[in-house]
Amino acid sequence: AAGVIQSPRHLIKEKRETATLKCYPIPRHDTVYWYQQGPGQDPQFLISFYEKMQSDKGSIPDRFSAQQFSDYHSELNMSSLELGDSALYFCASTISGVNEQFFGPGTRLTVL
Amino acid sequence: AQSVSQHNHHVILSEAASLELGCNYSYGGTVNLFWYVQYPGQHLQLLLKYFSGDPLVKGIKGFEAEFIKSKFSFNLRKPSVQWSDTAEYFCASQPGRRALTFGSGTRLQVQP
């Protein structure tokens, strides 16, 4: 069965650079969630989208923005990267009305 | 704000020992509950979930969890652990169909 796809899987950036992470949900899933998991930390919710509109907002820094496109894929844009942004970024998708979220493999971002 | 507490941060067991990992959530309303497992370097995998109905839920790999509403608890159990169960385990709560709130995780180390 198709799963959530995230790209790239690994990304290395310098401080103050920008990064774009992509998430391709399971086909027919209309809702996407972004989570950030720092080293040794639990995943923290950043932001979610339903039908291309922001549906909920968590602890997403102002330096980050995200959107969901017409094909339901989502992109997380990160600017002015800081060392503390080094983390595993997970995307999860679901169909509206279904509670279970399906997680992607994550993008490991390292900021040097 | 809702929160999830996992009181056992690091558990070391021998193979064939029984496992119980504690999880308490704070949300007072209707809540969905999950246990996820994360093997080293890998993404979150769903072990089991509780939405409603029978409070004893069975998941994959021989895991089960019991929802006790009066105690706001959703403890994970396995009668006999294997070396391959070595991983980090996250409990998560979800009010309605919103984002997940994760506990801080329990690192399980099973010694052969």
PDB file of C-alpha atoms in Angstrom:
ATOM      1  CA  ALA A   1       0.000   0.000   0.000  1.00  0.00           C
ATOM      2  CA  ALA A   2       1.131   3.533  -0.725  1.00  0.00           C
ATOM      3  CA  GLY A   3       2.590   5.403   2.187  1.00  0.00           C
ATOM      4  CA  VAL A   4       3.441   8.980   3.014  1.00  0.00           C
ATOM      5  CA  ILE A   5       6.483  10.166   1.101  1.00  0.00           C
ATOM      6  CA  GLN A   6       8.839  12.803   2.365  1.00  0.00           C
ATOM      7  CA  SER A   7      11.714  14.403   0.567  1.00  0.00           C
ATOM      8  CA  PRO A   8      14.513  14.827   0.980  1.00  0.00           C
ATOM      9  CA  ARG A   9      15.257  12.170   3.570  1.00  0.00           C
ATOM     10  CA  HIS A  10      18.363  13.959   4.741  1.00  0.00           C
ATOM     11  CA  LEU A  11      19.322  17.600   4.464  1.00  0.00           C
ATOM     12  CA  ILE A  12      22.342  19.494   5.665  1.00  0.00           C
ATOM     13  CA  LYS A  13      22.262  23.275   5.797  1.00  0.00           C
ATOM     14  CA  GLU A  14      24.316  26.095   7.219  1.00  0.00           C
ATOM     15  CA  LYS A  15      23.032  28.592   9.754  1.00  0.00           C
ATOM     16  CA  ARG A  16      20.904  31.340   8.244  1.00  0.00           C
ATOM     17  CA  GLU A  17      20.182  29.310   5.129  1.00  0.00           C
ATOM     18  CA  THR A  18      16.717  28.263   4.004  1.00  0.00           C
ATOM     19  CA  ALA A  19      15.268  24.795   3.565  1.00  0.00           C
ATOM     20  CA  THR A  20      12.161  23.341   1.977  1.00  0.00           C
ATOM     21  CA  LEU A  21      10.772  20.005   3.063  1.00  0.00           C
ATOM     22  CA  LYS A  22       8.155  18.205   1.034  1.00  0.00           C
ATOM     23  CA  CYS A  23       5.434  15.799   2.014  1.00  0.00           C
ATOM     24  CA  TYR A  24       3.303  13.704  -0.325  1.00  0.00           C
ATOM     25  CA  PRO A  25       0.319  12.230   1.511  1.00  0.00           C
ATOM     26  CA  ILE A  26      -1.267   8.891   0.884  1.00  0.00           C
ATOM     27  CA  PRO A  27      -3.548   9.139  -2.177  1.00  0.00           C
ATOM     28  CA  ARG A  28      -6.984  10.548  -1.330  1.00  0.00           C
ATOM     29  CA  HIS A  29      -5.800  11.851   2.035  1.00  0.00           C
ATOM     30  CA  ASP A  30      -6.801  15.485   2.355  1.00  0.00           C
ATOM     31  CA  THR A  31      -5.198  16.396   5.684  1.00  0.00           C
ATOM     32  CA  VAL A  32      -1.515  16.829   6.435  1.00  0.00           C
ATOM     33  CA  TYR A  33       0.240  17.365   9.765  1.00  0.00           C
ATOM     34  CA  TRP A  34       3.836  18.444  10.371  1.00  0.00           C
ATOM     35  CA  TYR A  35       5.750  17.434  13.487  1.00  0.00           C
ATOM     36  CA  GLN A  36       9.271  18.259  14.674  1.00  0.00           C
ATOM     37  CA  GLN A  37      11.273  15.801  16.759  1.00  0.00           C
ATOM     38  CA  GLY A  38      14.470  17.199  18.226  1.00  0.00           C
ATOM     39  CA  PRO A  39      17.284  14.876  19.366  1.00  0.00           C
ATOM     40  CA  GLY A  40      16.029  12.771  22.251  1.00  0.00           C
ATOM     41  CA  GLN A  41      12.721  14.639  22.268  1.00  0.00           C
ATOM     42  CA  ASP A  42       9.131  13.691  21.616  1.00  0.00           C
ATOM     43  CA  PRO A  43       7.502  14.855  18.395  1.00  0.00           C
ATOM     44  CA  GLN A  44       5.976  18.318  18.636  1.00  0.00           C
ATOM     45  CA  PHE A  45       3.122  19.423  16.428  1.00  0.00           C
ATOM     46  CA  LEU A  46       3.931  22.321  14.119  1.00  0.00           C
ATOM     47  CA  ILE A  47       1.029  22.907  11.753  1.00  0.00           C
ATOM     48  CA  SER A  48      -1.708  21.123   9.838  1.00  0.00           C
ATOM     49  CA  PHE A  49      -3.702  21.603   6.666  1.00  0.00           C
ATOM     50  CA  TYR A  50      -7.081  20.387   5.503  1.00  0.00           C
ATOM     51  CA  GLU A  51      -8.197  20.872   1.930  1.00  0.00           C
ATOM     52  CA  LYS A  52      -5.348  23.310   1.295  1.00  0.00           C
ATOM     53  CA  MET A  53      -6.271  25.548   4.215  1.00  0.00           C
ATOM     54  CA  GLN A  54      -4.400  25.788   7.490  1.00  0.00           C
ATOM     55  CA  SER A  55      -6.491  23.904  10.031  1.00  0.00           C
ATOM     56  CA  ASP A  56      -4.433  24.060  13.198  1.00  0.00           C
ATOM     57  CA  LYS A  57      -1.240  25.635  14.418  1.00  0.00           C
ATOM     58  CA  GLY A  58       1.144  24.398  17.034  1.00  0.00           C
ATOM     59  CA  SER A  59       4.616  25.471  18.038  1.00  0.00           C
ATOM     60  CA  ILE A  60       5.759  26.552  14.615  1.00  0.00           C
ATOM     61  CA  PRO A  61       8.326  29.377  14.670  1.00  0.00           C
ATOM     62  CA  ASP A  62       7.585  32.537  12.717  1.00  0.00           C
ATOM     63  CA  ARG A  63      10.621  31.730  10.547  1.00  0.00           C
ATOM     64  CA  PHE A  64       8.759  28.712   9.230  1.00  0.00           C
ATOM     65  CA  SER A  65       5.827  28.666   6.861  1.00  0.00           C
ATOM     66  CA  ALA A  66       3.927  25.908   5.171  1.00  0.00           C
ATOM     67  CA  GLN A  67       1.243  25.338   2.614  1.00  0.00           C
ATOM     68  CA  GLN A  68      -0.758  22.583   1.013  1.00  0.00           C
ATOM     69  CA  PHE A  69      -1.110  22.509  -2.727  1.00  0.00           C
ATOM     70  CA  SER A  70      -3.934  21.494  -5.059  1.00  0.00           C
ATOM     71  CA  ASP A  71      -2.556  17.948  -5.326  1.00  0.00           C
ATOM     72  CA  TYR A  72      -2.572  17.816  -1.492  1.00  0.00           C
ATOM     73  CA  HIS A  73       1.161  17.672  -1.120  1.00  0.00           C
ATOM     74  CA  SER A  74       2.577  20.033   1.456  1.00  0.00           C
ATOM     75  CA  GLU A  75       5.797  21.978   1.815  1.00  0.00           C
ATOM     76  CA  LEU A  76       7.424  23.290   4.952  1.00  0.00           C
ATOM     77  CA  ASN A  77       9.605  26.300   4.293  1.00  0.00           C
ATOM     78  CA  MET A  78      12.216  27.149   6.859  1.00  0.00           C
ATOM     79  CA  SER A  79      14.234  30.346   6.764  1.00  0.00           C
ATOM     80  CA  SER A  80      17.090  31.794   8.803  1.00  0.00           C
ATOM     81  CA  LEU A  81      17.940  28.335  10.016  1.00  0.00           C
ATOM     82  CA  GLU A  82      19.347  27.982  13.500  1.00  0.00           C
ATOM     83  CA  LEU A  83      21.333  25.186  15.092  1.00  0.00           C
ATOM     84  CA  GLY A  84      18.276  24.355  17.190  1.00  0.00           C
ATOM     85  CA  ASP A  85      16.279  23.564  14.073  1.00  0.00           C
ATOM     86  CA  SER A  86      18.277  20.371  13.655  1.00  0.00           C
ATOM     87  CA  ALA A  87      15.652  17.700  14.047  1.00  0.00           C
ATOM     88  CA  LEU A  88      13.636  14.999  12.399  1.00  0.00           C
ATOM     89  CA  TYR A  89      10.610  16.468  10.654  1.00  0.00           C
ATOM     90  CA  PHE A  90       7.683  14.142  10.233  1.00  0.00           C
ATOM     91  CA  CYS A  91       4.693  14.550   8.034  1.00  0.00           C
ATOM     92  CA  ALA A  92       1.502  12.612   8.667  1.00  0.00           C
ATOM     93  CA  SER A  93      -1.609  12.363   6.554  1.00  0.00           C
ATOM     94  CA  THR A  94      -5.177  11.302   7.055  1.00  0.00           C
ATOM     95  CA  ILE A  95      -8.599  11.560   5.516  1.00  0.00           C
ATOM     96  CA  SER A  96     -10.933  14.047   7.137  1.00  0.00           C
ATOM     97  CA  GLY A  97     -13.271  12.120   9.421  1.00  0.00           C
ATOM     98  CA  VAL A  98     -10.699   9.448  10.186  1.00  0.00           C
ATOM     99  CA  ASN A  99      -8.721   9.811  13.382  1.00  0.00           C
ATOM    100  CA  GLU A 100      -5.636   7.755  12.583  1.00  0.00           C
ATOM    101  CA  GLN A 101      -2.650   9.609  11.173  1.00  0.00           C
ATOM    102  CA  PHE A 102      -0.167   7.829   8.955  1.00  0.00           C
ATOM    103  CA  PHE A 103       3.406   8.984   9.364  1.00  0.00           C
ATOM    104  CA  GLY A 104       6.068   9.398   6.734  1.00  0.00           C
ATOM    105  CA  PRO A 105       9.694   8.362   7.217  1.00  0.00           C
ATOM    106  CA  GLY A 106      10.746  11.886   8.120  1.00  0.00           C
ATOM    107  CA  THR A 107      13.358  14.325   6.901  1.00  0.00           C
ATOM    108  CA  ARG A 108      16.435  14.595   9.038  1.00  0.00           C
ATOM    109  CA  LEU A 109      17.627  18.197   8.959  1.00  0.00           C
ATOM    110  CA  THR A 110      21.067  19.043  10.237  1.00  0.00           C
ATOM    111  CA  VAL A 111      22.023  22.686  10.620  1.00  0.00           C
ATOM    112  CA  LEU A 112      25.731  23.349  10.900  1.00  0.00           C
TER     113      LEU A 112
ATOM    114  CA  ALA B   1      -3.687  22.468  27.105  1.00  0.00           C
ATOM    115  CA  GLN B   2      -3.594  18.746  26.993  1.00  0.00           C
ATOM    116  CA  SER B   3      -0.516  16.803  27.993  1.00  0.00           C
ATOM    117  CA  VAL B   4       0.685  13.225  28.045  1.00  0.00           C
ATOM    118  CA  SER B   5       2.936  11.834  30.745  1.00  0.00           C
ATOM    119  CA  GLN B   6       5.122   8.800  30.424  1.00  0.00           C
ATOM    120  CA  HIS B   7       6.700   8.143  33.752  1.00  0.00           C
ATOM    121  CA  ASN B   8       9.190   5.495  32.691  1.00  0.00           C
ATOM    122  CA  HIS B   9      11.935   7.161  30.703  1.00  0.00           C
ATOM    123  CA  HIS B  10      14.237   4.204  30.385  1.00  0.00           C
ATOM    124  CA  VAL B  11      13.328   0.583  30.991  1.00  0.00           C
ATOM    125  CA  ILE B  12      15.735  -2.334  30.849  1.00  0.00           C
ATOM    126  CA  LEU B  13      14.318  -5.851  30.723  1.00  0.00           C
ATOM    127  CA  SER B  14      15.560  -9.323  30.004  1.00  0.00           C
ATOM    128  CA  GLU B  15      14.003 -11.316  27.199  1.00  0.00           C
ATOM    129  CA  ALA B  16      10.752 -13.036  28.182  1.00  0.00           C
ATOM    130  CA  ALA B  17      10.076 -10.528  30.944  1.00  0.00           C
ATOM    131  CA  SER B  18       6.708  -8.827  31.052  1.00  0.00           C
ATOM    132  CA  LEU B  19       6.386  -5.201  30.108  1.00  0.00           C
ATOM    133  CA  GLU B  20       4.124  -2.433  31.280  1.00  0.00           C
ATOM    134  CA  LEU B  21       4.702   1.174  30.255  1.00  0.00           C
ATOM    135  CA  GLY B  22       2.664   3.870  31.925  1.00  0.00           C
ATOM    136  CA  CYS B  23       0.833   6.643  30.124  1.00  0.00           C
ATOM    137  CA  ASN B  24      -1.428   9.290  31.583  1.00  0.00           C
ATOM    138  CA  TYR B  25      -3.191  12.001  29.638  1.00  0.00           C
ATOM    139  CA  SER B  26      -4.706  15.209  30.849  1.00  0.00           C
ATOM    140  CA  TYR B  27      -7.514  15.994  28.423  1.00  0.00           C
ATOM    141  CA  GLY B  28     -10.888  15.763  30.105  1.00  0.00           C
ATOM    142  CA  GLY B  29     -13.068  15.377  27.056  1.00  0.00           C
ATOM    143  CA  THR B  30     -13.378  12.693  24.443  1.00  0.00           C
ATOM    144  CA  VAL B  31      -9.916  11.675  23.384  1.00  0.00           C
ATOM    145  CA  ASN B  32      -8.302   9.177  21.080  1.00  0.00           C
ATOM    146  CA  LEU B  33      -5.217   7.401  22.365  1.00  0.00           C
ATOM    147  CA  PHE B  34      -2.299   5.815  20.576  1.00  0.00           C
ATOM    148  CA  TRP B  35       0.929   4.020  21.185  1.00  0.00           C
ATOM    149  CA  TYR B  36       3.694   4.387  18.624  1.00  0.00           C
ATOM    150  CA  VAL B  37       7.036   2.606  18.403  1.00  0.00           C
ATOM    151  CA  GLN B  38      10.154   4.125  16.930  1.00  0.00           C
ATOM    152  CA  TYR B  39      13.069   1.833  16.146  1.00  0.00           C
ATOM    153  CA  PRO B  40      16.505   3.482  16.032  1.00  0.00           C
ATOM    154  CA  GLY B  41      16.760   5.801  13.065  1.00  0.00           C
ATOM    155  CA  GLN B  42      13.285   4.986  11.835  1.00  0.00           C
ATOM    156  CA  HIS B  43       9.922   6.668  11.706  1.00  0.00           C
ATOM    157  CA  LEU B  44       6.974   6.273  14.007  1.00  0.00           C
ATOM    158  CA  GLN B  45       4.943   3.117  13.598  1.00  0.00           C
ATOM    159  CA  LEU B  46       1.503   2.662  15.080  1.00  0.00           C
ATOM    160  CA  LEU B  47       1.297  -0.148  17.631  1.00  0.00           C
ATOM    161  CA  LEU B  48      -2.322   0.273  18.630  1.00  0.00           C
ATOM    162  CA  LYS B  49      -5.089   2.801  19.041  1.00  0.00           C
ATOM    163  CA  TYR B  50      -8.167   3.426  21.132  1.00  0.00           C
ATOM    164  CA  PHE B  51     -11.118   5.433  19.876  1.00  0.00           C
ATOM    165  CA  SER B  52     -14.064   3.972  21.763  1.00  0.00           C
ATOM    166  CA  GLY B  53     -15.613   0.667  22.800  1.00  0.00           C
ATOM    167  CA  ASP B  54     -13.710  -2.146  24.469  1.00  0.00           C
ATOM    168  CA  PRO B  55     -11.113  -0.493  26.704  1.00  0.00           C
ATOM    169  CA  LEU B  56      -8.684  -3.349  26.165  1.00  0.00           C
ATOM    170  CA  VAL B  57      -7.143  -2.950  22.747  1.00  0.00           C
ATOM    171  CA  LYS B  58      -4.802  -5.327  21.038  1.00  0.00           C
ATOM    172  CA  GLY B  59      -2.161  -4.156  18.627  1.00  0.00           C
ATOM    173  CA  ILE B  60       0.590  -5.561  16.537  1.00  0.00           C
ATOM    174  CA  LYS B  61       3.508  -7.661  17.741  1.00  0.00           C
ATOM    175  CA  GLY B  62       1.654  -8.941  20.805  1.00  0.00           C
ATOM    176  CA  PHE B  63       1.175  -5.537  22.421  1.00  0.00           C
ATOM    177  CA  GLU B  64      -2.013  -4.494  24.165  1.00  0.00           C
ATOM    178  CA  ALA B  65      -3.175  -1.466  26.111  1.00  0.00           C
ATOM    179  CA  GLU B  66      -5.946  -0.764  28.552  1.00  0.00           C
ATOM    180  CA  PHE B  67      -7.874   2.476  28.651  1.00  0.00           C
ATOM    181  CA  ILE B  68      -8.955   3.344  32.191  1.00  0.00           C
ATOM    182  CA  LYS B  69     -11.009   6.499  31.984  1.00  0.00           C
ATOM    183  CA  SER B  70     -11.194   7.055  35.747  1.00  0.00           C
ATOM    184  CA  LYS B  71      -7.419   7.085  35.932  1.00  0.00           C
ATOM    185  CA  PHE B  72      -6.812   8.940  32.644  1.00  0.00           C
ATOM    186  CA  SER B  73      -4.450   6.125  31.804  1.00  0.00           C
ATOM    187  CA  PHE B  74      -3.597   4.084  28.736  1.00  0.00           C
ATOM    188  CA  ASN B  75      -0.816   1.718  29.778  1.00  0.00           C
ATOM    189  CA  LEU B  76       0.962  -0.473  27.262  1.00  0.00           C
ATOM    190  CA  ARG B  77       1.622  -4.120  28.056  1.00  0.00           C
ATOM    191  CA  LYS B  78       3.303  -7.145  26.562  1.00  0.00           C
ATOM    192  CA  PRO B  79       3.505 -10.468  28.403  1.00  0.00           C
ATOM    193  CA  SER B  80       6.902 -11.501  27.072  1.00  0.00           C
ATOM    194  CA  VAL B  81       9.316  -9.085  25.412  1.00  0.00           C
ATOM    195  CA  GLN B  82      11.863  -9.963  22.774  1.00  0.00           C
ATOM    196  CA  TRP B  83      15.218  -8.429  21.942  1.00  0.00           C
ATOM    197  CA  SER B  84      13.625  -7.020  18.792  1.00  0.00           C
ATOM    198  CA  ASP B  85      11.292  -4.917  20.942  1.00  0.00           C
ATOM    199  CA  THR B  86      14.203  -2.659  21.806  1.00  0.00           C
ATOM    200  CA  ALA B  87      12.976   0.741  20.701  1.00  0.00           C
ATOM    201  CA  GLU B  88      11.427   3.964  21.922  1.00  0.00           C
ATOM    202  CA  TYR B  89       7.738   3.954  22.708  1.00  0.00           C
ATOM    203  CA  PHE B  90       5.537   7.022  22.552  1.00  0.00           C
ATOM    204  CA  CYS B  91       2.063   7.418  23.939  1.00  0.00           C
ATOM    205  CA  ALA B  92      -0.078  10.060  22.232  1.00  0.00           C
ATOM    206  CA  SER B  93      -3.471  11.619  22.747  1.00  0.00           C
ATOM    207  CA  GLN B  94      -5.731  13.302  20.241  1.00  0.00           C
ATOM    208  CA  PRO B  95      -8.825  15.351  21.078  1.00  0.00           C
ATOM    209  CA  GLY B  96     -11.258  14.793  18.279  1.00  0.00           C
ATOM    210  CA  ARG B  97      -9.473  14.877  14.947  1.00  0.00           C
ATOM    211  CA  ARG B  98      -6.781  17.344  15.848  1.00  0.00           C
ATOM    212  CA  ALA B  99      -3.038  16.968  16.042  1.00  0.00           C
ATOM    213  CA  LEU B 100      -1.418  14.435  18.308  1.00  0.00           C
ATOM    214  CA  THR B 101       0.183  15.336  21.602  1.00  0.00           C
ATOM    215  CA  PHE B 102       3.013  12.967  22.421  1.00  0.00           C
ATOM    216  CA  GLY B 103       4.502  11.920  25.696  1.00  0.00           C
ATOM    217  CA  SER B 104       8.226  12.213  26.242  1.00  0.00           C
ATOM    218  CA  GLY B 105       8.786   8.612  25.273  1.00  0.00           C
ATOM    219  CA  THR B 106      10.110   5.510  27.003  1.00  0.00           C
ATOM    220  CA  ARG B 107      13.303   3.928  25.802  1.00  0.00           C
ATOM    221  CA  LEU B 108      13.033   0.154  26.152  1.00  0.00           C
ATOM    222  CA  GLN B 109      16.164  -1.914  26.127  1.00  0.00           C
ATOM    223  CA  VAL B 110      15.715  -5.685  26.042  1.00  0.00           C
ATOM    224  CA  GLN B 111      18.763  -7.693  26.928  1.00  0.00           C
ATOM    225  CA  PRO B 112      19.179 -11.111  25.326  1.00  0.00           C
TER     226      PRO B 112
END
